[in-house]
């Protein structure tokens, strides 16, 4: 399996500074060992990291996420670190000051570098200079060779376990989708891909990313709805669903196909009511491409086909931040 190369060349200097990657998301959970079992079963490379868990994908150098031991409450998205280019650091600093964006205190255990600001729903956001880890090209699409007179399906006895290649996107809850959209486009430089106004919005980076790098869904407060991980085939989605059911995680949604983003999906419910998604064949929006952003009817906001949406799919289990 392949993974996207880290940014190999000088980035484009766009008219406005823009985030290029979700460098890392950090959540806290009630039980680290349950988290270790869940994410390792999902196919991630879970490592111990200074009393927390670090989530890597096998064979890829980047740390995509950390899971911290919570302090007694429900799970919580603690902060997100968004990758920016060095050339945008001073431009962002000036923009944040000009717009009067409040700074955020550096959370315990976080890297203090770059700029810390308070985003919508009081989420601490770090803008840090980092290599671009969002994909530089569409994800791989493995298809079986089709020689004559040979069955093309993998064998159940030999099919490899699913191991995601990289983080595709995160979907966050927000109390106000329009306000989040304004902030992440107007301040952080992301661009709208598609939306169902007021319900859900999908954003990409003008430096090139999947159809959504960050998306927002309407709730009463902030929180992490799901993290989404690229896999290279529809078989990998199905095999992943099966390996998670066998590991004790049969609940979720899918297989199905999204309209907005076009990806095939299986969402697996984690022990805290959020989800990890296996995603195959999501639309890709190249650097500085013009995507025809549109407002879609709510019935198109979730899926083309698949099982009925589970009752608990859009439930935010996190508490509002003060
Ligand atoms: Fe997703």
Coordinates of C-alpha atoms and ligand atoms in Angstrom, one line a residue:
X1 CA 0.0 0.0 0.0
X2 CA 1.1 3.5 -0.7
X3 CA 0.8 6.7 1.2
X4 CA 1.0 10.3 0.0
X5 CA 4.4 11.9 0.1
X6 CA 5.0 14.7 2.5
X7 CA 5.1 18.0 0.8
X8 CA 8.0 17.8 -1.6
X9 CA 8.2 21.3 -3.1
X10 CA 7.6 25.0 -2.2
X11 CA 4.0 25.7 -1.6
X12 CA 2.0 28.2 -3.6
X13 CA 1.7 31.6 -2.0
X14 CA -2.0 32.3 -2.1
X15 CA -3.6 35.7 -1.8
X16 CA -4.7 34.8 1.7
X17 CA -3.1 32.5 4.3
X18 CA -4.7 29.1 4.5
X19 CA -4.5 26.0 6.6
X20 CA -3.2 23.0 4.6
X21 CA -3.7 20.0 6.9
X22 CA -5.3 18.6 10.0
X23 CA -1.9 18.0 11.6
X24 CA -3.4 16.4 14.7
X25 CA -6.6 16.0 16.6
X26 CA -6.5 15.3 20.4
X27 CA -9.3 13.8 22.4
X28 CA -9.6 12.6 25.9
X29 CA -11.5 9.4 26.9
X30 CA -12.5 7.7 30.1
X31 CA -10.4 4.6 29.5
X32 CA -7.2 4.6 27.5
X33 CA -6.9 0.8 27.3
X34 CA -10.3 0.6 25.7
X35 CA -9.2 3.2 23.2
X36 CA -6.0 1.2 22.5
X37 CA -8.1 -1.9 21.7
X38 CA -10.6 0.0 19.5
X39 CA -8.0 1.9 17.4
X40 CA -5.6 -1.1 17.1
X41 CA -8.5 -3.3 16.0
X42 CA -9.5 -0.6 13.5
X43 CA -6.1 -1.1 11.9
X44 CA -4.1 1.9 13.3
X45 CA -0.6 1.7 14.7
X46 CA -1.2 2.7 18.3
X47 CA 1.8 3.8 20.3
X48 CA 2.5 4.9 23.9
X49 CA 3.4 8.5 23.9
X50 CA 4.1 10.2 27.3
X51 CA 1.2 8.7 29.1
X52 CA -1.1 9.1 26.1
X53 CA -1.8 7.1 23.0
X54 CA -0.5 8.2 19.7
X55 CA -2.4 7.2 16.6
X56 CA -0.3 6.5 13.5
X57 CA -1.1 4.6 10.3
X58 CA 1.2 1.6 9.6
X59 CA 4.2 2.6 7.5
X60 CA 3.5 6.3 7.6
X61 CA 5.7 8.7 9.6
X62 CA 3.0 11.1 10.8
X63 CA 1.2 11.1 14.2
X64 CA -2.4 11.8 13.2
X65 CA -4.0 12.0 16.7
X66 CA -3.5 11.6 20.4
X67 CA -5.8 10.1 22.9
X68 CA -5.4 11.4 26.5
X69 CA -6.7 9.9 29.7
X70 CA -9.7 12.0 30.7
X71 CA -10.3 13.4 34.1
X72 CA -13.6 11.8 34.9
X73 CA -16.1 13.2 32.4
X74 CA -17.3 11.9 29.1
X75 CA -14.9 11.8 26.1
X76 CA -14.0 15.2 24.7
X77 CA -12.2 16.8 21.7
X78 CA -9.5 18.7 23.6
X79 CA -7.9 20.6 20.7
X80 CA -6.9 20.5 17.1
X81 CA -3.6 21.4 15.5
X82 CA -3.9 22.6 12.0
X83 CA -0.8 22.6 9.7
X84 CA 0.3 25.8 8.0
X85 CA 3.2 26.8 5.9
X86 CA 6.1 28.9 7.4
X87 CA 5.3 31.7 4.9
X88 CA 1.8 32.0 6.4
X89 CA 2.7 32.2 10.1
X90 CA 3.2 36.0 10.2
X91 CA 0.3 36.5 7.8
X92 CA -2.0 34.5 10.2
X93 CA -0.7 36.4 13.2
X94 CA -1.6 39.7 11.6
X95 CA -5.0 38.4 10.4
X96 CA -5.9 37.1 13.9
X97 CA -5.0 40.4 15.4
X98 CA -6.8 42.4 12.8
X99 CA -10.0 40.3 13.3
X100 CA -9.7 40.4 17.1
X101 CA -9.7 36.6 17.4
X102 CA -9.2 35.6 21.0
X103 CA -6.1 33.6 21.9
X104 CA -6.4 30.3 23.7
X105 CA -4.3 29.1 26.6
X106 CA -2.0 26.3 25.6
X107 CA -3.6 23.1 26.9
X108 CA -1.6 20.9 29.3
X109 CA 0.6 18.6 27.3
X110 CA 0.3 20.5 24.1
X111 CA 3.1 21.9 21.9
X112 CA 3.2 25.7 22.5
X113 CA 4.6 26.6 19.1
X114 CA 2.8 28.6 16.5
X115 CA -0.4 30.4 17.2
X116 CA -3.1 29.3 19.6
X117 CA -6.6 30.7 19.2
X118 CA -10.1 30.1 20.4
X119 CA -12.3 28.8 17.6
X120 CA -16.1 28.4 17.4
X121 CA -17.6 26.3 20.3
X122 CA -14.6 27.5 22.4
X123 CA -12.4 24.8 20.8
X124 CA -8.7 25.6 21.2
X125 CA -7.0 25.6 17.8
X126 CA -3.3 25.6 17.2
X127 CA -1.9 26.8 13.9
X128 CA 1.6 25.3 13.6
X129 CA 4.2 25.2 10.9
X130 CA 4.3 21.6 9.7
X131 CA 4.7 19.5 6.6
X132 CA 1.6 19.1 4.5
X133 CA 0.1 15.7 5.5
X134 CA -3.3 16.1 3.7
X135 CA -3.0 14.1 0.4
X136 CA -1.4 15.6 -2.6
X137 CA -3.4 13.4 -5.0
X138 CA -6.5 11.3 -5.0
X139 CA -6.3 8.2 -2.7
X140 CA -5.2 4.9 -4.2
X141 CA -7.8 2.7 -5.9
X142 CA -6.6 -0.8 -5.9
X143 CA -8.5 -3.0 -8.3
X144 CA -8.0 -6.7 -8.8
X145 CA -6.3 -7.6 -12.1
X146 CA -8.8 -9.3 -14.4
X147 CA -7.1 -12.2 -16.2
X148 CA -9.4 -14.5 -18.0
X149 CA -10.7 -17.6 -16.2
X150 CA -9.6 -16.6 -12.7
X151 CA -11.9 -15.5 -9.9
X152 CA -11.1 -11.9 -9.0
X153 CA -12.3 -11.7 -5.3
X154 CA -9.7 -12.0 -2.6
X155 CA -9.8 -15.3 -0.7
X156 CA -11.4 -15.2 2.8
X157 CA -8.5 -17.3 4.0
X158 CA -5.8 -15.0 2.9
X159 CA -7.4 -11.5 2.6
X160 CA -5.2 -9.1 4.7
X161 CA -6.7 -7.1 7.6
X162 CA -7.6 -3.6 6.8
X163 CA -5.0 -1.0 7.7
X164 CA -6.0 2.6 6.8
X165 CA -3.4 4.7 4.9
X166 CA -3.9 8.2 6.3
X167 CA -6.4 10.5 8.0
X168 CA -8.8 11.9 5.4
X169 CA -10.8 14.3 7.5
X170 CA -12.6 15.0 10.8
X171 CA -16.2 15.9 11.2
X172 CA -16.9 18.2 14.2
X173 CA -20.2 19.1 15.9
X174 CA -20.9 22.8 16.2
X175 CA -23.7 24.8 17.8
X176 CA -23.8 27.0 14.7
X177 CA -22.8 25.6 11.3
X178 CA -23.0 29.0 9.5
X179 CA -20.7 30.6 12.1
X180 CA -18.2 27.7 12.0
X181 CA -18.2 28.0 8.2
X182 CA -17.6 31.7 8.4
X183 CA -14.7 31.2 10.8
X184 CA -12.9 28.3 9.0
X185 CA -13.2 30.0 5.6
X186 CA -12.9 33.7 6.5
X187 CA -10.1 33.3 9.1
X188 CA -8.5 30.0 8.5
X189 CA -8.6 30.1 4.7
X190 CA -10.5 26.8 4.0
X191 CA -13.1 26.7 1.2
X192 CA -16.6 25.4 1.1
X193 CA -17.0 22.2 -0.9
X194 CA -20.7 21.5 -0.4
X195 CA -23.3 22.0 2.3
X196 CA -26.9 21.5 3.3
X197 CA -27.2 25.0 4.8
X198 CA -27.5 25.1 8.6
X199 CA -27.2 21.3 8.9
X200 CA -23.8 20.2 7.5
X201 CA -20.9 21.8 5.7
X202 CA -17.8 20.3 4.1
X203 CA -14.5 22.3 3.7
X204 CA -11.3 21.7 1.7
X205 CA -8.0 23.5 1.7
X206 CA -7.0 25.5 -1.4
X207 CA -3.6 23.8 -1.1
X208 CA -5.3 20.5 -2.2
X209 CA -7.1 17.9 -0.1
X210 CA -9.9 15.4 -0.1
X211 CA -13.4 16.9 -0.7
X212 CA -13.4 17.5 3.0
X213 CA -10.6 18.1 5.3
X214 CA -12.9 19.4 8.1
X215 CA -16.7 19.2 8.1
X216 CA -19.3 20.5 10.5
X217 CA -22.6 19.0 11.7
X218 CA -25.3 20.9 13.6
X219 CA -25.6 20.0 17.3
X220 CA -26.1 21.8 20.6
X221 CA -22.3 22.2 21.2
X222 CA -18.9 21.4 19.8
X223 CA -17.4 17.9 19.8
X224 CA -15.9 15.2 17.5
X225 CA -18.4 13.3 15.5
X226 CA -15.9 11.1 13.6
X227 CA -12.4 10.7 12.2
X228 CA -12.2 9.3 8.7
X229 CA -9.4 7.1 7.4
X230 CA -8.5 6.4 3.8
X231 CA -8.5 2.8 2.6
X232 CA -7.6 1.7 -0.9
X233 CA -10.5 -0.5 -2.0
X234 CA -14.2 -1.3 -1.4
X235 CA -13.0 -4.7 -0.1
X236 CA -10.9 -2.9 2.5
X237 CA -14.1 -1.1 3.7
X238 CA -16.0 -4.4 4.0
X239 CA -13.2 -6.3 5.5
X240 CA -12.7 -3.5 8.0
X241 CA -16.3 -3.7 9.0
X242 CA -16.0 -7.4 9.5
X243 CA -12.8 -7.2 11.5
X244 CA -14.3 -4.6 13.8
X245 CA -17.5 -6.7 14.4
X246 CA -15.2 -9.6 15.2
X247 CA -13.3 -7.4 17.7
X248 CA -16.5 -6.5 19.5
X249 CA -17.5 -3.3 17.6
X250 CA -20.5 -4.4 15.5
X251 CA -22.3 -1.1 15.7
X252 CA -22.1 1.7 13.2
X253 CA -23.4 2.6 9.8
X254 CA -22.7 1.3 6.3
X255 CA -21.7 0.1 4.0
X256 CA -23.0 2.9 2.0
X257 CA -22.0 5.7 -0.4
X258 CA -22.1 9.4 0.3
X259 CA -23.4 11.9 -2.2
X260 CA -21.2 14.8 -1.0
X261 CA -17.6 13.6 -1.3
X262 CA -18.7 10.5 -3.2
X263 CA -16.9 8.1 -0.9
X264 CA -17.9 4.6 0.1
X265 CA -18.1 4.3 3.9
X266 CA -18.4 2.2 7.0
X267 CA -18.6 4.0 10.3
X268 CA -17.7 2.1 13.4
X269 CA -19.1 3.2 16.7
X270 CA -16.4 3.7 19.4
X271 CA -16.9 2.9 23.1
X272 CA -17.9 6.6 23.6
X273 CA -20.5 7.1 20.9
X274 CA -18.3 8.8 18.3
X275 CA -17.2 7.0 15.1
X276 CA -14.2 6.0 13.1
X277 CA -14.9 5.8 9.4
X278 CA -13.3 3.6 6.7
X279 CA -13.5 5.8 3.6
X280 CA -12.8 4.7 0.0
X281 CA -12.6 6.8 -3.1
X282 CA -13.5 10.2 -1.8
X283 CA -13.5 13.1 -4.3
X284 CA -10.2 15.0 -4.5
X285 CA -9.9 18.8 -4.9
X286 CA -6.5 19.8 -6.3
X287 CA -4.5 22.8 -5.2
X288 CA -6.3 26.0 -6.3
X289 CA -9.0 24.1 -8.2
X290 CA -12.4 25.7 -8.4
X291 CA -14.9 23.3 -6.9
X292 CA -18.6 24.1 -7.7
X293 CA -19.7 24.5 -4.1
X294 CA -23.4 24.0 -3.8
X295 CA -26.2 24.0 -1.3
X296 CA -27.9 20.5 -1.4
X297 CA -31.3 19.3 -0.1
X298 CA -31.0 17.6 3.3
X299 CA -31.9 14.2 1.9
X300 CA -28.6 14.4 -0.1
X301 CA -26.5 15.4 2.8
X302 CA -25.9 11.9 4.1
X303 CA -26.0 9.1 1.5
X304 CA -27.0 7.8 -1.9
X305 CA -27.5 4.2 -0.7
X306 CA -26.9 2.1 2.4
X307 CA -28.8 1.0 5.5
X308 CA -31.1 3.4 7.3
X309 CA -29.2 6.0 9.4
X310 CA -29.0 4.6 13.0
X311 CA -30.9 6.5 15.6
X312 CA -27.7 7.3 17.5
X313 CA -25.7 8.5 14.5
X314 CA -25.9 12.2 15.1
X315 CA -25.8 12.3 18.9
X316 CA -23.2 14.5 20.5
X317 CA -21.9 12.9 23.6
X318 CA -19.7 15.7 24.6
X319 CA -20.5 18.4 27.1
X320 CA -20.6 22.1 26.0
X321 CA -17.4 24.0 26.9
X322 CA -17.9 26.9 29.3
Ligands
LIG1 FE1 -16.6 11.2 6.9

